[in-house]
JSON list of C-alpha atoms in Angstrom, two decimals:
[
{"chain": "A", "resi": 250, "resn": "GLY", "atom": "CA", "xyz": [0.00, 0.00, 0.00]},
{"chain": "A", "resi": 251, "resn": "ALA", "atom": "CA", "xyz": [0.87, 3.66, -0.26]},
{"chain": "A", "resi": 252, "resn": "VAL", "atom": "CA", "xyz": [3.21, 5.01, 2.39]},
{"chain": "A", "resi": 253, "resn": "VAL", "atom": "CA", "xyz": [3.18, 8.49, 3.86]},
{"chain": "A", "resi": 254, "resn": "SER", "atom": "CA", "xyz": [5.90, 9.68, 6.19]},
{"chain": "A", "resi": 255, "resn": "GLN", "atom": "CA", "xyz": [5.80, 12.61, 8.55]},
{"chain": "A", "resi": 256, "resn": "HIS", "atom": "CA", "xyz": [8.69, 14.36, 10.23]},
{"chain": "A", "resi": 257, "resn": "PRO", "atom": "CA", "xyz": [9.33, 15.06, 13.01]},
{"chain": "A", "resi": 258, "resn": "SER", "atom": "CA", "xyz": [7.28, 12.58, 15.02]},
{"chain": "A", "resi": 259, "resn": "ARG", "atom": "CA", "xyz": [7.58, 14.64, 18.16]},
{"chain": "A", "resi": 260, "resn": "VAL", "atom": "CA", "xyz": [8.66, 18.21, 18.81]},
{"chain": "A", "resi": 261, "resn": "ILE", "atom": "CA", "xyz": [8.85, 20.36, 21.90]},
{"chain": "A", "resi": 262, "resn": "CYS", "atom": "CA", "xyz": [9.40, 24.07, 21.44]},
{"chain": "A", "resi": 263, "resn": "LYS", "atom": "CA", "xyz": [9.23, 27.31, 23.35]},
{"chain": "A", "resi": 264, "resn": "SER", "atom": "CA", "xyz": [6.34, 29.68, 22.99]},
{"chain": "A", "resi": 265, "resn": "GLY", "atom": "CA", "xyz": [6.87, 32.14, 20.13]},
{"chain": "A", "resi": 266, "resn": "THR", "atom": "CA", "xyz": [8.98, 29.87, 17.94]},
{"chain": "A", "resi": 267, "resn": "SER", "atom": "CA", "xyz": [7.95, 28.42, 14.59]},
{"chain": "A", "resi": 268, "resn": "VAL", "atom": "CA", "xyz": [7.79, 24.72, 13.84]},
{"chain": "A", "resi": 269, "resn": "LYS", "atom": "CA", "xyz": [7.81, 23.06, 10.42]},
{"chain": "A", "resi": 270, "resn": "ILE", "atom": "CA", "xyz": [6.27, 19.63, 9.87]},
{"chain": "A", "resi": 271, "resn": "GLU", "atom": "CA", "xyz": [6.95, 17.70, 6.68]},
{"chain": "A", "resi": 272, "resn": "CYS", "atom": "CA", "xyz": [4.61, 15.21, 5.03]},
{"chain": "A", "resi": 273, "resn": "ARG", "atom": "CA", "xyz": [5.93, 13.02, 2.23]},
{"chain": "A", "resi": 274, "resn": "SER", "atom": "CA", "xyz": [4.29, 10.44, 0.01]},
{"chain": "A", "resi": 275, "resn": "LEU", "atom": "CA", "xyz": [7.04, 7.87, -0.45]},
{"chain": "A", "resi": 276, "resn": "ASP", "atom": "CA", "xyz": [5.85, 5.65, -3.27]},
{"chain": "A", "resi": 277, "resn": "PHE", "atom": "CA", "xyz": [3.22, 7.63, -5.15]},
{"chain": "A", "resi": 278, "resn": "GLN", "atom": "CA", "xyz": [2.52, 11.14, -6.34]},
{"chain": "A", "resi": 279, "resn": "ALA", "atom": "CA", "xyz": [-0.01, 13.00, -4.26]},
{"chain": "A", "resi": 280, "resn": "THR", "atom": "CA", "xyz": [-1.65, 15.96, -5.94]},
{"chain": "A", "resi": 281, "resn": "THR", "atom": "CA", "xyz": [-3.79, 16.51, -2.87]},
{"chain": "A", "resi": 282, "resn": "MET", "atom": "CA", "xyz": [-2.80, 16.28, 0.77]},
{"chain": "A", "resi": 283, "resn": "PHE", "atom": "CA", "xyz": [-4.74, 17.11, 3.89]},
{"chain": "A", "resi": 284, "resn": "TRP", "atom": "CA", "xyz": [-3.71, 18.44, 7.27]},
{"chain": "A", "resi": 285, "resn": "TYR", "atom": "CA", "xyz": [-5.62, 17.48, 10.40]},
{"chain": "A", "resi": 286, "resn": "ARG", "atom": "CA", "xyz": [-5.42, 18.29, 14.04]},
{"chain": "A", "resi": 287, "resn": "GLN", "atom": "CA", "xyz": [-6.45, 15.79, 16.70]},
{"chain": "A", "resi": 288, "resn": "PHE", "atom": "CA", "xyz": [-6.90, 16.40, 20.41]},
{"chain": "A", "resi": 289, "resn": "PRO", "atom": "CA", "xyz": [-6.68, 13.46, 22.84]},
{"chain": "A", "resi": 290, "resn": "LYS", "atom": "CA", "xyz": [-9.54, 11.02, 22.44]},
{"chain": "A", "resi": 291, "resn": "GLN", "atom": "CA", "xyz": [-11.22, 13.28, 19.91]},
{"chain": "A", "resi": 292, "resn": "SER", "atom": "CA", "xyz": [-11.86, 13.30, 16.21]},
{"chain": "A", "resi": 293, "resn": "LEU", "atom": "CA", "xyz": [-9.66, 14.47, 13.38]},
{"chain": "A", "resi": 294, "resn": "MET", "atom": "CA", "xyz": [-10.38, 18.06, 12.54]},
{"chain": "A", "resi": 295, "resn": "LEU", "atom": "CA", "xyz": [-9.63, 19.06, 8.96]},
{"chain": "A", "resi": 296, "resn": "MET", "atom": "CA", "xyz": [-7.45, 22.16, 8.92]},
{"chain": "A", "resi": 297, "resn": "ALA", "atom": "CA", "xyz": [-6.73, 22.57, 5.23]},
{"chain": "A", "resi": 298, "resn": "THR", "atom": "CA", "xyz": [-6.57, 20.92, 1.84]},
{"chain": "A", "resi": 299, "resn": "SER", "atom": "CA", "xyz": [-3.23, 21.25, 0.11]},
{"chain": "A", "resi": 300, "resn": "ASN", "atom": "CA", "xyz": [-3.03, 20.98, -3.67]},
{"chain": "A", "resi": 301, "resn": "GLU", "atom": "CA", "xyz": [0.29, 20.76, -5.47]},
{"chain": "A", "resi": 302, "resn": "GLY", "atom": "CA", "xyz": [1.29, 24.04, -7.06]},
{"chain": "A", "resi": 303, "resn": "SER", "atom": "CA", "xyz": [-1.55, 26.10, -5.67]},
{"chain": "A", "resi": 304, "resn": "LYS", "atom": "CA", "xyz": [-2.59, 27.79, -2.47]},
{"chain": "A", "resi": 305, "resn": "ALA", "atom": "CA", "xyz": [-4.05, 25.66, 0.28]},
{"chain": "A", "resi": 306, "resn": "THR", "atom": "CA", "xyz": [-7.74, 25.83, 1.06]},
{"chain": "A", "resi": 307, "resn": "TYR", "atom": "CA", "xyz": [-8.28, 26.43, 4.76]},
{"chain": "A", "resi": 308, "resn": "GLU", "atom": "CA", "xyz": [-11.29, 25.39, 6.80]},
{"chain": "A", "resi": 309, "resn": "GLN", "atom": "CA", "xyz": [-13.34, 28.03, 8.53]},
{"chain": "A", "resi": 310, "resn": "GLY", "atom": "CA", "xyz": [-11.74, 29.13, 11.76]},
{"chain": "A", "resi": 311, "resn": "VAL", "atom": "CA", "xyz": [-8.22, 28.05, 10.82]},
{"chain": "A", "resi": 312, "resn": "GLU", "atom": "CA", "xyz": [-5.81, 30.99, 10.61]},
{"chain": "A", "resi": 313, "resn": "LYS", "atom": "CA", "xyz": [-3.91, 30.78, 7.35]},
{"chain": "A", "resi": 314, "resn": "ASP", "atom": "CA", "xyz": [-1.23, 33.17, 8.59]},
{"chain": "A", "resi": 315, "resn": "LYS", "atom": "CA", "xyz": [-0.58, 31.01, 11.60]},
{"chain": "A", "resi": 316, "resn": "PHE", "atom": "CA", "xyz": [-0.65, 27.63, 9.88]},
{"chain": "A", "resi": 317, "resn": "LEU", "atom": "CA", "xyz": [1.35, 28.05, 6.68]},
{"chain": "A", "resi": 318, "resn": "ILE", "atom": "CA", "xyz": [0.98, 25.24, 4.19]},
{"chain": "A", "resi": 319, "resn": "ASN", "atom": "CA", "xyz": [3.19, 24.69, 1.18]},
{"chain": "A", "resi": 320, "resn": "HIS", "atom": "CA", "xyz": [2.80, 21.90, -1.37]},
{"chain": "A", "resi": 321, "resn": "ALA", "atom": "CA", "xyz": [5.70, 22.53, -3.70]},
{"chain": "A", "resi": 322, "resn": "SER", "atom": "CA", "xyz": [6.01, 19.08, -5.19]},
{"chain": "A", "resi": 323, "resn": "LEU", "atom": "CA", "xyz": [3.92, 16.00, -5.82]},
{"chain": "A", "resi": 324, "resn": "THR", "atom": "CA", "xyz": [5.50, 14.22, -2.88]},
{"chain": "A", "resi": 325, "resn": "LEU", "atom": "CA", "xyz": [5.93, 16.91, -0.23]},
{"chain": "A", "resi": 326, "resn": "SER", "atom": "CA", "xyz": [3.64, 19.18, 1.75]},
{"chain": "A", "resi": 327, "resn": "THR", "atom": "CA", "xyz": [4.77, 21.20, 4.76]},
{"chain": "A", "resi": 328, "resn": "LEU", "atom": "CA", "xyz": [2.86, 22.76, 7.63]},
{"chain": "A", "resi": 329, "resn": "THR", "atom": "CA", "xyz": [4.56, 25.57, 9.53]},
{"chain": "A", "resi": 330, "resn": "VAL", "atom": "CA", "xyz": [3.07, 26.60, 12.84]},
{"chain": "A", "resi": 331, "resn": "THR", "atom": "CA", "xyz": [4.22, 30.19, 13.23]},
{"chain": "A", "resi": 332, "resn": "SER", "atom": "CA", "xyz": [4.73, 31.83, 16.59]},
{"chain": "A", "resi": 333, "resn": "ALA", "atom": "CA", "xyz": [3.49, 28.75, 18.37]},
{"chain": "A", "resi": 334, "resn": "HIS", "atom": "CA", "xyz": [1.69, 29.06, 21.70]},
{"chain": "A", "resi": 335, "resn": "PRO", "atom": "CA", "xyz": [0.70, 26.45, 24.27]},
{"chain": "A", "resi": 336, "resn": "GLU", "atom": "CA", "xyz": [-2.82, 26.24, 22.84]},
{"chain": "A", "resi": 337, "resn": "ASP", "atom": "CA", "xyz": [-1.29, 25.01, 19.57]},
{"chain": "A", "resi": 338, "resn": "SER", "atom": "CA", "xyz": [-0.08, 21.89, 21.34]},
{"chain": "A", "resi": 339, "resn": "SER", "atom": "CA", "xyz": [-1.76, 18.98, 19.61]},
{"chain": "A", "resi": 340, "resn": "PHE", "atom": "CA", "xyz": [-1.33, 15.94, 17.39]},
{"chain": "A", "resi": 341, "resn": "TYR", "atom": "CA", "xyz": [-0.99, 17.00, 13.76]},
{"chain": "A", "resi": 342, "resn": "ILE", "atom": "CA", "xyz": [-1.61, 14.38, 11.08]},
{"chain": "A", "resi": 343, "resn": "CYS", "atom": "CA", "xyz": [-1.26, 14.67, 7.35]},
{"chain": "A", "resi": 344, "resn": "SER", "atom": "CA", "xyz": [-2.76, 12.45, 4.71]},
{"chain": "A", "resi": 345, "resn": "ALA", "atom": "CA", "xyz": [-2.37, 12.02, 0.99]},
{"chain": "A", "resi": 346, "resn": "ARG", "atom": "CA", "xyz": [-5.32, 11.34, -1.23]},
{"chain": "A", "resi": 347, "resn": "GLY", "atom": "CA", "xyz": [-5.05, 8.28, -3.38]},
{"chain": "A", "resi": 348, "resn": "SER", "atom": "CA", "xyz": [-4.58, 8.40, -7.12]},
{"chain": "A", "resi": 349, "resn": "MET", "atom": "CA", "xyz": [-7.25, 7.44, -9.64]},
{"chain": "A", "resi": 350, "resn": "PRO", "atom": "CA", "xyz": [-9.32, 5.38, -9.21]},
{"chain": "A", "resi": 351, "resn": "ASN", "atom": "CA", "xyz": [-8.79, 5.39, -5.44]},
{"chain": "A", "resi": 352, "resn": "VAL", "atom": "CA", "xyz": [-9.42, 9.09, -4.85]},
{"chain": "A", "resi": 353, "resn": "ASN", "atom": "CA", "xyz": [-11.87, 8.21, -2.10]},
{"chain": "A", "resi": 354, "resn": "GLU", "atom": "CA", "xyz": [-9.04, 6.81, 0.01]},
{"chain": "A", "resi": 355, "resn": "GLN", "atom": "CA", "xyz": [-6.58, 8.66, 2.22]},
{"chain": "A", "resi": 356, "resn": "PHE", "atom": "CA", "xyz": [-3.21, 7.42, 3.36]},
{"chain": "A", "resi": 357, "resn": "PHE", "atom": "CA", "xyz": [-2.18, 8.90, 6.67]},
{"chain": "A", "resi": 358, "resn": "GLY", "atom": "CA", "xyz": [1.21, 9.78, 8.03]},
{"chain": "A", "resi": 359, "resn": "PRO", "atom": "CA", "xyz": [2.12, 8.68, 11.55]},
{"chain": "A", "resi": 360, "resn": "GLY", "atom": "CA", "xyz": [1.48, 12.12, 12.98]},
{"chain": "A", "resi": 361, "resn": "THR", "atom": "CA", "xyz": [3.50, 14.76, 14.81]},
{"chain": "A", "resi": 362, "resn": "ARG", "atom": "CA", "xyz": [3.04, 15.44, 18.51]},
{"chain": "A", "resi": 363, "resn": "LEU", "atom": "CA", "xyz": [3.66, 19.16, 19.09]},
{"chain": "A", "resi": 364, "resn": "THR", "atom": "CA", "xyz": [4.17, 20.45, 22.61]},
{"chain": "A", "resi": 365, "resn": "VAL", "atom": "CA", "xyz": [4.60, 24.18, 23.09]},
{"chain": "A", "resi": 366, "resn": "LEU", "atom": "CA", "xyz": [5.99, 25.22, 26.45]},
{"chain": "B", "resi": 294, "resn": "GLY", "atom": "CA", "xyz": [-21.67, 22.69, 7.75]},
{"chain": "B", "resi": 295, "resn": "GLN", "atom": "CA", "xyz": [-21.11, 19.05, 8.47]},
{"chain": "B", "resi": 296, "resn": "SER", "atom": "CA", "xyz": [-22.30, 16.92, 11.34]},
{"chain": "B", "resi": 297, "resn": "LEU", "atom": "CA", "xyz": [-21.57, 13.25, 11.91]},
{"chain": "B", "resi": 298, "resn": "GLU", "atom": "CA", "xyz": [-22.75, 11.26, 14.90]},
{"chain": "B", "resi": 299, "resn": "GLN", "atom": "CA", "xyz": [-21.40, 7.96, 16.18]},
{"chain": "B", "resi": 300, "resn": "PRO", "atom": "CA", "xyz": [-21.73, 6.17, 19.50]},
{"chain": "B", "resi": 301, "resn": "SER", "atom": "CA", "xyz": [-18.80, 7.09, 21.72]},
{"chain": "B", "resi": 302, "resn": "GLU", "atom": "CA", "xyz": [-17.99, 3.61, 22.95]},
{"chain": "B", "resi": 303, "resn": "VAL", "atom": "CA", "xyz": [-18.96, 0.01, 22.26]},
{"chain": "B", "resi": 304, "resn": "THR", "atom": "CA", "xyz": [-17.90, -3.14, 24.10]},
{"chain": "B", "resi": 305, "resn": "ALA", "atom": "CA", "xyz": [-18.12, -6.68, 22.72]},
{"chain": "B", "resi": 306, "resn": "VAL", "atom": "CA", "xyz": [-16.55, -10.07, 23.29]},
{"chain": "B", "resi": 307, "resn": "GLU", "atom": "CA", "xyz": [-14.11, -11.90, 21.11]},
{"chain": "B", "resi": 308, "resn": "GLY", "atom": "CA", "xyz": [-15.80, -13.76, 18.27]},
{"chain": "B", "resi": 309, "resn": "ALA", "atom": "CA", "xyz": [-18.92, -11.63, 18.37]},
{"chain": "B", "resi": 310, "resn": "ILE", "atom": "CA", "xyz": [-20.39, -9.27, 15.75]},
{"chain": "B", "resi": 311, "resn": "VAL", "atom": "CA", "xyz": [-20.62, -5.55, 16.35]},
{"chain": "B", "resi": 312, "resn": "GLN", "atom": "CA", "xyz": [-22.25, -2.75, 14.36]},
{"chain": "B", "resi": 313, "resn": "ILE", "atom": "CA", "xyz": [-21.12, 0.87, 14.59]},
{"chain": "B", "resi": 314, "resn": "ASN", "atom": "CA", "xyz": [-23.62, 3.38, 13.28]},
{"chain": "B", "resi": 315, "resn": "CYS", "atom": "CA", "xyz": [-23.01, 6.76, 11.71]},
{"chain": "B", "resi": 316, "resn": "THR", "atom": "CA", "xyz": [-25.57, 9.41, 10.86]},
{"chain": "B", "resi": 317, "resn": "TYR", "atom": "CA", "xyz": [-24.56, 12.50, 8.99]},
{"chain": "B", "resi": 318, "resn": "GLN", "atom": "CA", "xyz": [-25.71, 15.89, 7.81]},
{"chain": "B", "resi": 319, "resn": "THR", "atom": "CA", "xyz": [-23.63, 17.46, 5.10]},
{"chain": "B", "resi": 320, "resn": "SER", "atom": "CA", "xyz": [-23.75, 19.30, 1.80]},
{"chain": "B", "resi": 321, "resn": "GLY", "atom": "CA", "xyz": [-22.06, 18.06, -1.35]},
{"chain": "B", "resi": 322, "resn": "PHE", "atom": "CA", "xyz": [-21.97, 14.45, -0.18]},
{"chain": "B", "resi": 323, "resn": "TYR", "atom": "CA", "xyz": [-19.82, 12.13, -2.26]},
{"chain": "B", "resi": 324, "resn": "GLY", "atom": "CA", "xyz": [-19.48, 9.07, -0.09]},
{"chain": "B", "resi": 325, "resn": "LEU", "atom": "CA", "xyz": [-18.91, 7.58, 3.35]},
{"chain": "B", "resi": 326, "resn": "SER", "atom": "CA", "xyz": [-15.62, 6.08, 4.47]},
{"chain": "B", "resi": 327, "resn": "TRP", "atom": "CA", "xyz": [-14.52, 4.20, 7.57]},
{"chain": "B", "resi": 328, "resn": "TYR", "atom": "CA", "xyz": [-11.13, 4.39, 9.26]},
{"chain": "B", "resi": 329, "resn": "GLN", "atom": "CA", "xyz": [-9.55, 2.51, 12.13]},
{"chain": "B", "resi": 330, "resn": "GLN", "atom": "CA", "xyz": [-7.14, 4.15, 14.56]},
{"chain": "B", "resi": 331, "resn": "HIS", "atom": "CA", "xyz": [-5.25, 2.39, 17.31]},
{"chain": "B", "resi": 332, "resn": "ASP", "atom": "CA", "xyz": [-4.11, 4.46, 20.29]},
{"chain": "B", "resi": 333, "resn": "GLY", "atom": "CA", "xyz": [-1.15, 6.62, 19.31]},
{"chain": "B", "resi": 334, "resn": "GLY", "atom": "CA", "xyz": [-1.30, 5.47, 15.71]},
{"chain": "B", "resi": 335, "resn": "ALA", "atom": "CA", "xyz": [-2.37, 6.82, 12.36]},
{"chain": "B", "resi": 336, "resn": "PRO", "atom": "CA", "xyz": [-5.83, 6.17, 10.92]},
{"chain": "B", "resi": 337, "resn": "THR", "atom": "CA", "xyz": [-5.99, 3.42, 8.33]},
{"chain": "B", "resi": 338, "resn": "PHE", "atom": "CA", "xyz": [-8.60, 3.10, 5.62]},
{"chain": "B", "resi": 339, "resn": "LEU", "atom": "CA", "xyz": [-11.13, 0.30, 6.01]},
{"chain": "B", "resi": 340, "resn": "SER", "atom": "CA", "xyz": [-13.97, 0.81, 3.60]},
{"chain": "B", "resi": 341, "resn": "TYR", "atom": "CA", "xyz": [-15.81, 3.21, 1.31]},
{"chain": "B", "resi": 342, "resn": "ASN", "atom": "CA", "xyz": [-19.43, 3.43, 0.15]},
{"chain": "B", "resi": 343, "resn": "GLY", "atom": "CA", "xyz": [-20.20, 5.70, -2.78]},
{"chain": "B", "resi": 344, "resn": "LEU", "atom": "CA", "xyz": [-23.52, 4.06, -3.55]},
{"chain": "B", "resi": 345, "resn": "ASP", "atom": "CA", "xyz": [-26.32, 2.67, -1.41]},
{"chain": "B", "resi": 346, "resn": "GLY", "atom": "CA", "xyz": [-25.84, -0.86, -0.23]},
{"chain": "B", "resi": 347, "resn": "LEU", "atom": "CA", "xyz": [-23.36, -3.15, 1.39]},
{"chain": "B", "resi": 348, "resn": "GLU", "atom": "CA", "xyz": [-19.63, -3.38, 0.72]},
{"chain": "B", "resi": 349, "resn": "GLU", "atom": "CA", "xyz": [-17.80, -6.39, 2.10]},
{"chain": "B", "resi": 350, "resn": "THR", "atom": "CA", "xyz": [-14.07, -6.63, 2.77]},
{"chain": "B", "resi": 351, "resn": "GLY", "atom": "CA", "xyz": [-13.14, -9.73, 4.70]},
{"chain": "B", "resi": 352, "resn": "ARG", "atom": "CA", "xyz": [-14.44, -9.53, 8.26]},
{"chain": "B", "resi": 353, "resn": "PHE", "atom": "CA", "xyz": [-15.52, -5.92, 7.76]},
{"chain": "B", "resi": 354, "resn": "SER", "atom": "CA", "xyz": [-18.63, -4.74, 5.92]},
{"chain": "B", "resi": 355, "resn": "SER", "atom": "CA", "xyz": [-19.98, -1.25, 5.48]},
{"chain": "B", "resi": 356, "resn": "PHE", "atom": "CA", "xyz": [-23.44, -0.07, 4.53]},
{"chain": "B", "resi": 357, "resn": "LEU", "atom": "CA", "xyz": [-24.82, 3.20, 3.23]},
{"chain": "B", "resi": 358, "resn": "SER", "atom": "CA", "xyz": [-28.32, 4.58, 2.81]},
{"chain": "B", "resi": 359, "resn": "ARG", "atom": "CA", "xyz": [-28.20, 8.01, 1.19]},
{"chain": "B", "resi": 360, "resn": "SER", "atom": "CA", "xyz": [-31.91, 8.59, 1.65]},
{"chain": "B", "resi": 361, "resn": "ASP", "atom": "CA", "xyz": [-31.54, 8.08, 5.41]},
{"chain": "B", "resi": 362, "resn": "SER", "atom": "CA", "xyz": [-28.13, 9.83, 5.67]},
{"chain": "B", "resi": 363, "resn": "TYR", "atom": "CA", "xyz": [-27.01, 6.77, 7.54]},
{"chain": "B", "resi": 364, "resn": "GLY", "atom": "CA", "xyz": [-24.32, 4.17, 7.38]},
{"chain": "B", "resi": 365, "resn": "TYR", "atom": "CA", "xyz": [-22.75, 1.50, 9.52]},
{"chain": "B", "resi": 366, "resn": "LEU", "atom": "CA", "xyz": [-19.62, -0.56, 9.87]},
{"chain": "B", "resi": 367, "resn": "LEU", "atom": "CA", "xyz": [-20.08, -4.22, 10.71]},
{"chain": "B", "resi": 368, "resn": "LEU", "atom": "CA", "xyz": [-17.22, -6.15, 12.25]},
{"chain": "B", "resi": 369, "resn": "GLN", "atom": "CA", "xyz": [-17.54, -9.93, 12.39]},
{"chain": "B", "resi": 370, "resn": "GLU", "atom": "CA", "xyz": [-15.56, -12.57, 14.28]},
{"chain": "B", "resi": 371, "resn": "LEU", "atom": "CA", "xyz": [-14.13, -9.92, 16.56]},
{"chain": "B", "resi": 372, "resn": "GLN", "atom": "CA", "xyz": [-10.51, -10.28, 17.57]},
{"chain": "B", "resi": 373, "resn": "MET", "atom": "CA", "xyz": [-8.64, -8.58, 20.39]},
{"chain": "B", "resi": 374, "resn": "LYS", "atom": "CA", "xyz": [-6.62, -6.62, 17.85]},
{"chain": "B", "resi": 375, "resn": "ASP", "atom": "CA", "xyz": [-9.86, -4.97, 16.66]},
{"chain": "B", "resi": 376, "resn": "SER", "atom": "CA", "xyz": [-9.86, -2.89, 19.85]},
{"chain": "B", "resi": 377, "resn": "ALA", "atom": "CA", "xyz": [-9.40, 0.60, 18.44]},
{"chain": "B", "resi": 378, "resn": "SER", "atom": "CA", "xyz": [-11.30, 3.75, 17.55]},
{"chain": "B", "resi": 379, "resn": "TYR", "atom": "CA", "xyz": [-13.40, 3.72, 14.42]},
{"chain": "B", "resi": 380, "resn": "PHE", "atom": "CA", "xyz": [-14.27, 6.88, 12.51]},
{"chain": "B", "resi": 381, "resn": "CYS", "atom": "CA", "xyz": [-16.79, 7.46, 9.77]},
{"chain": "B", "resi": 382, "resn": "ALA", "atom": "CA", "xyz": [-15.94, 10.24, 7.34]},
{"chain": "B", "resi": 383, "resn": "VAL", "atom": "CA", "xyz": [-17.89, 11.98, 4.62]},
{"chain": "B", "resi": 384, "resn": "SER", "atom": "CA", "xyz": [-16.27, 13.03, 1.38]},
{"chain": "B", "resi": 385, "resn": "GLY", "atom": "CA", "xyz": [-16.95, 16.50, 0.09]},
{"chain": "B", "resi": 386, "resn": "TYR", "atom": "CA", "xyz": [-17.06, 17.73, -3.46]},
{"chain": "B", "resi": 387, "resn": "ASN", "atom": "CA", "xyz": [-14.63, 15.91, -5.74]},
{"chain": "B", "resi": 388, "resn": "PHE", "atom": "CA", "xyz": [-12.97, 14.29, -2.74]},
{"chain": "B", "resi": 389, "resn": "ASN", "atom": "CA", "xyz": [-11.23, 17.55, -1.89]},
{"chain": "B", "resi": 390, "resn": "LYS", "atom": "CA", "xyz": [-12.49, 17.47, 1.66]},
{"chain": "B", "resi": 391, "resn": "PHE", "atom": "CA", "xyz": [-13.08, 14.79, 4.25]},
{"chain": "B", "resi": 392, "resn": "TYR", "atom": "CA", "xyz": [-14.91, 15.36, 7.51]},
{"chain": "B", "resi": 393, "resn": "PHE", "atom": "CA", "xyz": [-14.66, 12.87, 10.32]},
{"chain": "B", "resi": 394, "resn": "GLY", "atom": "CA", "xyz": [-17.14, 11.76, 12.92]},
{"chain": "B", "resi": 395, "resn": "SER", "atom": "CA", "xyz": [-16.36, 11.88, 16.61]},
{"chain": "B", "resi": 396, "resn": "GLY", "atom": "CA", "xyz": [-15.20, 8.28, 16.64]},
{"chain": "B", "resi": 397, "resn": "THR", "atom": "CA", "xyz": [-16.34, 5.11, 18.37]},
{"chain": "B", "resi": 398, "resn": "LYS", "atom": "CA", "xyz": [-14.01, 3.37, 20.77]},
{"chain": "B", "resi": 399, "resn": "LEU", "atom": "CA", "xyz": [-14.42, -0.38, 20.43]},
{"chain": "B", "resi": 400, "resn": "ASN", "atom": "CA", "xyz": [-13.36, -2.51, 23.36]},
{"chain": "B", "resi": 401, "resn": "VAL", "atom": "CA", "xyz": [-13.05, -6.22, 22.61]},
{"chain": "B", "resi": 402, "resn": "LYS", "atom": "CA", "xyz": [-12.99, -8.43, 25.69]},
{"chain": "B", "resi": 403, "resn": "PRO", "atom": "CA", "xyz": [-11.92, -12.07, 25.92]}
]
């Protein structure tokens, strides 16, 4: 099956710093990737849809200037949490949408646990 | 907006059959998917229904009724390793968005 990696798996940073999370599709080209946020024992909340070569589409309530998304190639999307604060601490998961005909399927990365002190 | 409802927790014994229901309210509905997530892990795809009816994949089956905005995941011959959280998710227009339900924690007991 398709493999998606995410790096780093865990990061601890001080309040006010920026953190970049990378999401890579290892064995297929992903024109569309998604970024989610998940709080403990809760659902995955869609933050944004990232399309290769174009601007990301953010969900209502998600600050685009705070959560910068770049999808510069068919195998890499990055999420940068700018000026992170303790309330940004969460589990961030990316996924890549499958290629035709499996566009209904998502392949998830292992997630990144962000802790902001 | 989107709204998906699932039971929060279900408990069953090994070897049994369990059904996890999902009701949804959404615009631009394309289909209903199911994902499994073990504690601390990434969600993995289980099943997808684009049309009404039953889809079977091994021990797992999924059902969709568009007219009732309702679907379910059926797990048969439960095994201990099936203990996990199960999420239903609706696909938005052209599969450019996916919205997840609140998740159902399945506890399988010996």
